[in-house]
mmCIF file of C-alpha atoms in Angstrom:
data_model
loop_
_atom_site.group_PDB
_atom_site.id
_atom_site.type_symbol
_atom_site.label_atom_id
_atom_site.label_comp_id
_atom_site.label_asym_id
_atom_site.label_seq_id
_atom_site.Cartn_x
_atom_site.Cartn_y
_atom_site.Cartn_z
ATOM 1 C CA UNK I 12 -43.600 -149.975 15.325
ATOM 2 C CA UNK I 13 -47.095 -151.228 14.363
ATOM 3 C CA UNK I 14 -50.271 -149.309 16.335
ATOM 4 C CA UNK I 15 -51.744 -150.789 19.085
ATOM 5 C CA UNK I 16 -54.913 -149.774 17.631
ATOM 6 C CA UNK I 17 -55.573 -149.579 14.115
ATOM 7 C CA UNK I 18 -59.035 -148.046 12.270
ATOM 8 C CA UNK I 19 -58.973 -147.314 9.024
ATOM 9 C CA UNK I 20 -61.900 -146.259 6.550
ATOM 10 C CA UNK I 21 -64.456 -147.583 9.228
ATOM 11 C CA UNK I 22 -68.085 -147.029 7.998
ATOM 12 C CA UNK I 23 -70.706 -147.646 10.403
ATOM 13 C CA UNK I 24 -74.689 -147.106 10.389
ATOM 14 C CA UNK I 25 -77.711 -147.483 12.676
ATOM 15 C CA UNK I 26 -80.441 -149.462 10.373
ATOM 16 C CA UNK I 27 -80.186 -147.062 7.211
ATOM 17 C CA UNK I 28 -79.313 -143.953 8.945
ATOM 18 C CA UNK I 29 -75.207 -143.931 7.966
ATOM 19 C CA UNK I 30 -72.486 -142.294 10.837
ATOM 20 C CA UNK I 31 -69.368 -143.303 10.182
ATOM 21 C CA UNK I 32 -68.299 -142.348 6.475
ATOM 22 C CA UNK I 33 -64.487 -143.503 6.780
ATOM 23 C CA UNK I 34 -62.830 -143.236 10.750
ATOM 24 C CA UNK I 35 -58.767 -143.246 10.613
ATOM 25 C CA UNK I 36 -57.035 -143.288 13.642
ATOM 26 C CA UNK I 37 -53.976 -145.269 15.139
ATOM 27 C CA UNK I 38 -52.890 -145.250 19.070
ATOM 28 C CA UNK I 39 -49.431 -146.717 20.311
ATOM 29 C CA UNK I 40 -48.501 -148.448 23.409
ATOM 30 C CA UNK I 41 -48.155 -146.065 26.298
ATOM 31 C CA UNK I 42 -49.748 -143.166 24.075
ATOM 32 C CA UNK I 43 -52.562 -140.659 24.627
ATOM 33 C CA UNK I 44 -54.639 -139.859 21.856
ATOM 34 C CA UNK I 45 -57.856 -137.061 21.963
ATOM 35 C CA UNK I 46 -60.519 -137.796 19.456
ATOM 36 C CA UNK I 47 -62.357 -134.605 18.948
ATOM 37 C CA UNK I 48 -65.127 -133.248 17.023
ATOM 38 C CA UNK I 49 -68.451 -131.025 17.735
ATOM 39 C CA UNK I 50 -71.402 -133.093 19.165
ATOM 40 C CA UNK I 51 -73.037 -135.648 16.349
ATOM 41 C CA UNK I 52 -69.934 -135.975 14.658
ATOM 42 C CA UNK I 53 -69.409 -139.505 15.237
ATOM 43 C CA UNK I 54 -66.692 -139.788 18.511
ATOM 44 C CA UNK I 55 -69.459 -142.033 20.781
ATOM 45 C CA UNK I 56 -70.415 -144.305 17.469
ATOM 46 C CA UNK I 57 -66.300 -144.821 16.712
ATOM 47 C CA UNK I 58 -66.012 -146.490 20.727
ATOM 48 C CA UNK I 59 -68.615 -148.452 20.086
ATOM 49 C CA UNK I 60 -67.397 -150.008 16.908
ATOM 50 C CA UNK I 61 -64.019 -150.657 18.726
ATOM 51 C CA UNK I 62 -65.554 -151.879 21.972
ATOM 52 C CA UNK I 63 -68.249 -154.029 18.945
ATOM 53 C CA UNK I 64 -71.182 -152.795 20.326
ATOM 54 C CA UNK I 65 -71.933 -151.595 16.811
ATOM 55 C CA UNK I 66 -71.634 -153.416 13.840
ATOM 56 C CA UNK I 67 -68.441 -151.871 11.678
ATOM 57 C CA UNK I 68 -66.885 -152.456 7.890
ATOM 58 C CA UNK I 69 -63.310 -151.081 7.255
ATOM 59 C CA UNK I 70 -60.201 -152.216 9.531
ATOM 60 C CA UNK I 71 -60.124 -152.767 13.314
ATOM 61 C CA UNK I 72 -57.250 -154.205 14.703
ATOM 62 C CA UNK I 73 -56.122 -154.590 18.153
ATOM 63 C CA UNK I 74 -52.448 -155.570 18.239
ATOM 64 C CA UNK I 75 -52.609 -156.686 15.406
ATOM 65 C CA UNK I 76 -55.861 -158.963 15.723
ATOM 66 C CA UNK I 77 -59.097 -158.409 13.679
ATOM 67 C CA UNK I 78 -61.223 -156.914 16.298
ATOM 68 C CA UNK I 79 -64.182 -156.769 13.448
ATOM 69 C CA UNK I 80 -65.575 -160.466 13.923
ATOM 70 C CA UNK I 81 -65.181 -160.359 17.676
ATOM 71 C CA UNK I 82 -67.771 -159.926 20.008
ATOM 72 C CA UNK I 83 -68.256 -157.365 22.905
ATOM 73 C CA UNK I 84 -66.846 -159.288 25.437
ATOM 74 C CA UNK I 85 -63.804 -160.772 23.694
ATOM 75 C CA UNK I 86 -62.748 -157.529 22.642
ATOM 76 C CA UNK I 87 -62.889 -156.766 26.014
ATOM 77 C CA UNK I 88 -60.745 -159.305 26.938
ATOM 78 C CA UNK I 89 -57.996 -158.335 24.560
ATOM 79 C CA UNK I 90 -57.366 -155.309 26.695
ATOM 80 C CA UNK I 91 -60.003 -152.606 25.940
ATOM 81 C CA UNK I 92 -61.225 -150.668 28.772
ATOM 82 C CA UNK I 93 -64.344 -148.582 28.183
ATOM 83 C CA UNK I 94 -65.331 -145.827 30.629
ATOM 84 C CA UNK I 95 -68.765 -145.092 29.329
ATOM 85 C CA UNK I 96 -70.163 -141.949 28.709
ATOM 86 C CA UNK I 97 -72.778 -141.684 31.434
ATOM 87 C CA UNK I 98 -70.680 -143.874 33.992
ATOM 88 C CA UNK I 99 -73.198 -146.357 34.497
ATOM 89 C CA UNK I 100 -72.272 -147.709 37.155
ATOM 90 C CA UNK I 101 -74.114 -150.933 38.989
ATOM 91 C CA UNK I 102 -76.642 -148.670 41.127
ATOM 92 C CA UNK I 103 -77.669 -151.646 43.584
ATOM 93 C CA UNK I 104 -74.100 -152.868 43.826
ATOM 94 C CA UNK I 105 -71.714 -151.224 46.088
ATOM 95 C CA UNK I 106 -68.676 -149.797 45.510
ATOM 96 C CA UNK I 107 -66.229 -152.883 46.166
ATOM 97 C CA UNK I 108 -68.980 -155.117 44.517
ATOM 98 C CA UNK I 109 -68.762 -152.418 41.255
ATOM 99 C CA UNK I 110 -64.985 -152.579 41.279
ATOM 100 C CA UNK I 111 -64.441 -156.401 41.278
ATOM 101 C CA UNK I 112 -67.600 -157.679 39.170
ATOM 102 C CA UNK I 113 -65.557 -158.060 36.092
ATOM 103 C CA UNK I 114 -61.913 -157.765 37.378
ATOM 104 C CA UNK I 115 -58.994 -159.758 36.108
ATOM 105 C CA UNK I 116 -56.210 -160.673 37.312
ATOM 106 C CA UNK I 117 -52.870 -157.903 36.784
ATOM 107 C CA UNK I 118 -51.213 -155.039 38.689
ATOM 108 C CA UNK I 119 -54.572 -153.470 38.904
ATOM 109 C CA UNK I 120 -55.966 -154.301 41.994
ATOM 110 C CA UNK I 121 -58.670 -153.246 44.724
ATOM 111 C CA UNK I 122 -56.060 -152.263 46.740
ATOM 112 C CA UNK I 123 -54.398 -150.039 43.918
ATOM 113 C CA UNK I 124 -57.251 -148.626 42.408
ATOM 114 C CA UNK I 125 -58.456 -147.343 46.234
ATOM 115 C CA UNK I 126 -54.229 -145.608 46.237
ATOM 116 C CA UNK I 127 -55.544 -143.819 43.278
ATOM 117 C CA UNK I 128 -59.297 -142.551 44.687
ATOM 118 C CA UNK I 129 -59.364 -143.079 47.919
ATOM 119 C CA UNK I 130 -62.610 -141.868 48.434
ATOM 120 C CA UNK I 131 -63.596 -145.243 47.053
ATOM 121 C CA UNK I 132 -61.582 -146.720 49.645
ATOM 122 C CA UNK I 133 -63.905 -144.801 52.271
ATOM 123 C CA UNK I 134 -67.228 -146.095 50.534
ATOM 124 C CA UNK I 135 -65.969 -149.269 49.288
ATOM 125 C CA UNK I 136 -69.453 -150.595 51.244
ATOM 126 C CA UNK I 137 -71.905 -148.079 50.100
ATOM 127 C CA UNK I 138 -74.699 -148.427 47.402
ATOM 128 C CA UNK I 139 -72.770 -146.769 44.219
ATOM 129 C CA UNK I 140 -76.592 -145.360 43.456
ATOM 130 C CA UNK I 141 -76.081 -143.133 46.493
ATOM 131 C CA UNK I 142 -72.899 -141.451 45.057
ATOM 132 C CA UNK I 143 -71.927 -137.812 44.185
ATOM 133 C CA UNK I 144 -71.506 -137.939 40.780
ATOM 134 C CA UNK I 145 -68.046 -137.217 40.614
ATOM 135 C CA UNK I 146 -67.647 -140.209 42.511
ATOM 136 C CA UNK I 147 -69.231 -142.648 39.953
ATOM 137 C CA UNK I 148 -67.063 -141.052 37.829
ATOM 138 C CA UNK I 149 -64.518 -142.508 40.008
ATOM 139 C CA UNK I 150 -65.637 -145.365 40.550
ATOM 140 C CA UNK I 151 -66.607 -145.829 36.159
ATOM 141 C CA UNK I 152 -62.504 -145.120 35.625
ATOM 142 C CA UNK I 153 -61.656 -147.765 38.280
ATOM 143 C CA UNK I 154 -63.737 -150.503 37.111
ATOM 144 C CA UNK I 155 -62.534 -150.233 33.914
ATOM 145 C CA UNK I 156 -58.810 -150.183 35.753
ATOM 146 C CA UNK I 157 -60.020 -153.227 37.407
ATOM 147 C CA UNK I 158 -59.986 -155.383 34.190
ATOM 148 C CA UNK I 159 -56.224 -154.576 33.571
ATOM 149 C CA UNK I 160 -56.759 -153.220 29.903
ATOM 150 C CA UNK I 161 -53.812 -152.076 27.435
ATOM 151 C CA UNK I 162 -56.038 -149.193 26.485
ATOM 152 C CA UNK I 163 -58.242 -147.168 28.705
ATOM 153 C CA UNK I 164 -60.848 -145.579 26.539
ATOM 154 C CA UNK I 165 -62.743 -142.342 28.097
ATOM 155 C CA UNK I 166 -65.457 -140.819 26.627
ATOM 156 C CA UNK I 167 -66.449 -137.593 28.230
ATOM 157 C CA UNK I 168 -65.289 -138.314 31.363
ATOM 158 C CA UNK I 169 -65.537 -135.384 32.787
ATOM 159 C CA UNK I 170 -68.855 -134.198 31.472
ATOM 160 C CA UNK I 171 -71.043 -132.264 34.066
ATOM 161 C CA UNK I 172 -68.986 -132.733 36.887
ATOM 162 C CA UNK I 173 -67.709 -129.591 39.489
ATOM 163 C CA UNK I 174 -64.732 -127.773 38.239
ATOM 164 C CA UNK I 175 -62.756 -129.483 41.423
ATOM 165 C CA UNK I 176 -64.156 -132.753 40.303
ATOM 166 C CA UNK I 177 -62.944 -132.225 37.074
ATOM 167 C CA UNK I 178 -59.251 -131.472 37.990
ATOM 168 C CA UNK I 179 -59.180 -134.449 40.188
ATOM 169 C CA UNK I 180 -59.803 -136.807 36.841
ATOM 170 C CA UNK I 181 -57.666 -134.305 34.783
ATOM 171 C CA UNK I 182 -54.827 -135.566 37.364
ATOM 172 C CA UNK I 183 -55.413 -139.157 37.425
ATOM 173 C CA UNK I 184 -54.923 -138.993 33.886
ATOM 174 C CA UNK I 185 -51.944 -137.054 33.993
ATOM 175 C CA UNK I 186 -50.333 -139.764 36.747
ATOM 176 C CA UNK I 187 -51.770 -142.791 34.645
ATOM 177 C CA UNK I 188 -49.726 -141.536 31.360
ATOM 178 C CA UNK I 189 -46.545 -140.732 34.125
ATOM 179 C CA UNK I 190 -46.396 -143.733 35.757
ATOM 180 C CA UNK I 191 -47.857 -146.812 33.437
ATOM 181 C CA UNK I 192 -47.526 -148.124 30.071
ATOM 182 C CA UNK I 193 -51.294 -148.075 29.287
ATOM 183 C CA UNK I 194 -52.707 -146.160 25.903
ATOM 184 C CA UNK I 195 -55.482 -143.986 26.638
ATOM 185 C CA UNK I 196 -58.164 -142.748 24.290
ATOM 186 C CA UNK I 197 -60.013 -139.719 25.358
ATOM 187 C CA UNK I 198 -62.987 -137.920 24.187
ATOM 188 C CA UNK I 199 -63.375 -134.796 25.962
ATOM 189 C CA UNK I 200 -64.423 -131.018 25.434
ATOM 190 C CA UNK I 201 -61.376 -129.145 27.312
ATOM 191 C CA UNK I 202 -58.788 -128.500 25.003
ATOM 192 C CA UNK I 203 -56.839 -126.925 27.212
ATOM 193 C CA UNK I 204 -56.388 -129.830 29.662
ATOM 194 C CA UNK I 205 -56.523 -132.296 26.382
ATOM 195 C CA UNK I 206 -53.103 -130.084 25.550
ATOM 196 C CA UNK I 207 -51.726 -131.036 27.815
ATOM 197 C CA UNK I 208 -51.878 -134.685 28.304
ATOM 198 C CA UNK I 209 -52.274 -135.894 25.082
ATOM 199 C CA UNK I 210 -49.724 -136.809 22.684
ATOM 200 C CA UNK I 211 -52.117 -136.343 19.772
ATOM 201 C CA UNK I 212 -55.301 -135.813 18.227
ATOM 202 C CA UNK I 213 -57.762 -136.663 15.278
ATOM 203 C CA UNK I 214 -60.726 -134.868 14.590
ATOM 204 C CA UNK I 215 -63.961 -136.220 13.178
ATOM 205 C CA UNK I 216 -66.721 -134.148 10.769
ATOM 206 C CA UNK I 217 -69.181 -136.094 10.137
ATOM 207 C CA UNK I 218 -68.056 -139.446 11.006
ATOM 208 C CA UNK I 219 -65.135 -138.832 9.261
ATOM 209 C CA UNK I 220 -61.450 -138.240 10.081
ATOM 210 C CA UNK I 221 -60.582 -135.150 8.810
ATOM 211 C CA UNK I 222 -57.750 -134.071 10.993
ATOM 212 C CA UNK I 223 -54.553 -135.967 12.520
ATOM 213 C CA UNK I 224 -51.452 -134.300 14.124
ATOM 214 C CA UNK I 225 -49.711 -133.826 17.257
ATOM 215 C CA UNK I 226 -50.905 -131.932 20.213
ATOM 216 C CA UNK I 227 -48.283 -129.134 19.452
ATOM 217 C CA UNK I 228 -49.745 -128.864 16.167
ATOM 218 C CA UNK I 229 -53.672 -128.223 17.408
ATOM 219 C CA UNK I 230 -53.640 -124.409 17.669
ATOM 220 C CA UNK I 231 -56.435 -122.035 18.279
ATOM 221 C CA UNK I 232 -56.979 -121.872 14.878
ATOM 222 C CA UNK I 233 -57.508 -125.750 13.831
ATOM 223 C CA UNK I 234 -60.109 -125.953 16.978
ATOM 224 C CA UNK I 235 -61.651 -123.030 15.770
ATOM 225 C CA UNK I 236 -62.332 -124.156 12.300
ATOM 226 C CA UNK I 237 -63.024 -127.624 13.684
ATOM 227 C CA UNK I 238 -64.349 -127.749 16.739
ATOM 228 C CA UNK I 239 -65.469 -124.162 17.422
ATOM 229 C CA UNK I 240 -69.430 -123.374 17.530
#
């Protein structure tokens, strides 16, 4: 079975300063992969070469199309869905307006995406700059929902958001795995809720992959010698 996504020795700089030294990493249909690392370490610059906000050389394919020549929004339209770090959500937009601005057409609707937060549902006219965080957060993982992607990439999704908060995404992520075919990439901080949704894991050191294994196989001591302050 050939990956759904496929990066392999991707190199990537920012004018002459150099982050990614050689990024492997492979995600099937309907799997969930963590990419972890301490902060600096290159997780934020590898979603940006796959979504081609940054300029990449090494192999990125997207069933089994060069995703390296193709601009931001094509890519998009191939089926990645990017939940940003930092939401950013459209402040002066409301909530409907946020969720069906760049919408396509597939199972995910308004409708559905409101069964799975329906606090969105209950705001659907209200100014998204007037939300709790946790519901931008929301709102962020819906949008992205709303253009029907094969993979659903979060990074830090649940960053500085309340503990209850937190378990709410922790769940939709859990349900999204159960109950849909869609590969998820997600960059998080807590392993222990990483455990136990994903299917497996590479870790980065200095924007480069220097781990790959199941979830089983991530004990205390490979986070520790990874990952650990």
């Amino acid at each position: 079975m050939s990956a759904l996504l496929k990066l392999s020795g991707v190199t990537a700089s920012y004018g002459a300063s150099q982050a990614l030294f050689g990024v492997d990493l492979e995600i099937n249909e309907g799997e969930v992969l963590a990419l972890l690392g301490r902060n600096g370490m290159g997780k934020s610059t590898t979603v940006k070469c796959i979504c081609r906000m940054l300029a990449a050389d090494g192999t990125l394919s997207f069933d089994g199309q060069d995703l390296s020549r193709l601009p931001s929004h094509k890519a998009a339209r191939l089926g990645l869905g990017l939940v940003p770090e930092g939401r950013r959500c459209f402040r002066d937009l409301s909530v409907q307006e946020n969720l069906i601005a760049a919408a396509r057409q597939g199972d995910w609707t308004f409708e559905r995406v409101t069964g799975l937060f329906p606090r969105l549902g209950e705001r659907r006219g209200q100014r998204a700059g007037s939300l709790s965080g946790g519901e931008q957060q929301m709102l962020a993982i819906g949008r992205a929902l709303m253009t029907n992607p094969r993979l659903l990439i979060l990074d830090e999704a649940t960053e500085g958001l309340a503990p209850v908060i937190r378990q709410e995404i922790w769940a939709v992520v859990r349900q999204l795995k159960a109950e849909t075919g869609l590969a998820i990439l997600v960059i998080d901080k807590s392993i222990r809720e990483l455990r136990q949704v994903c299917d497996r894991a590479t870790i980065l050191e200095r924007g480069k992959s220097v781990w790959t294994g199941s979830v089983d196989a991530l004990t205390d001591d490979v986070t520790a010698g990874y990952i650990g302050v």
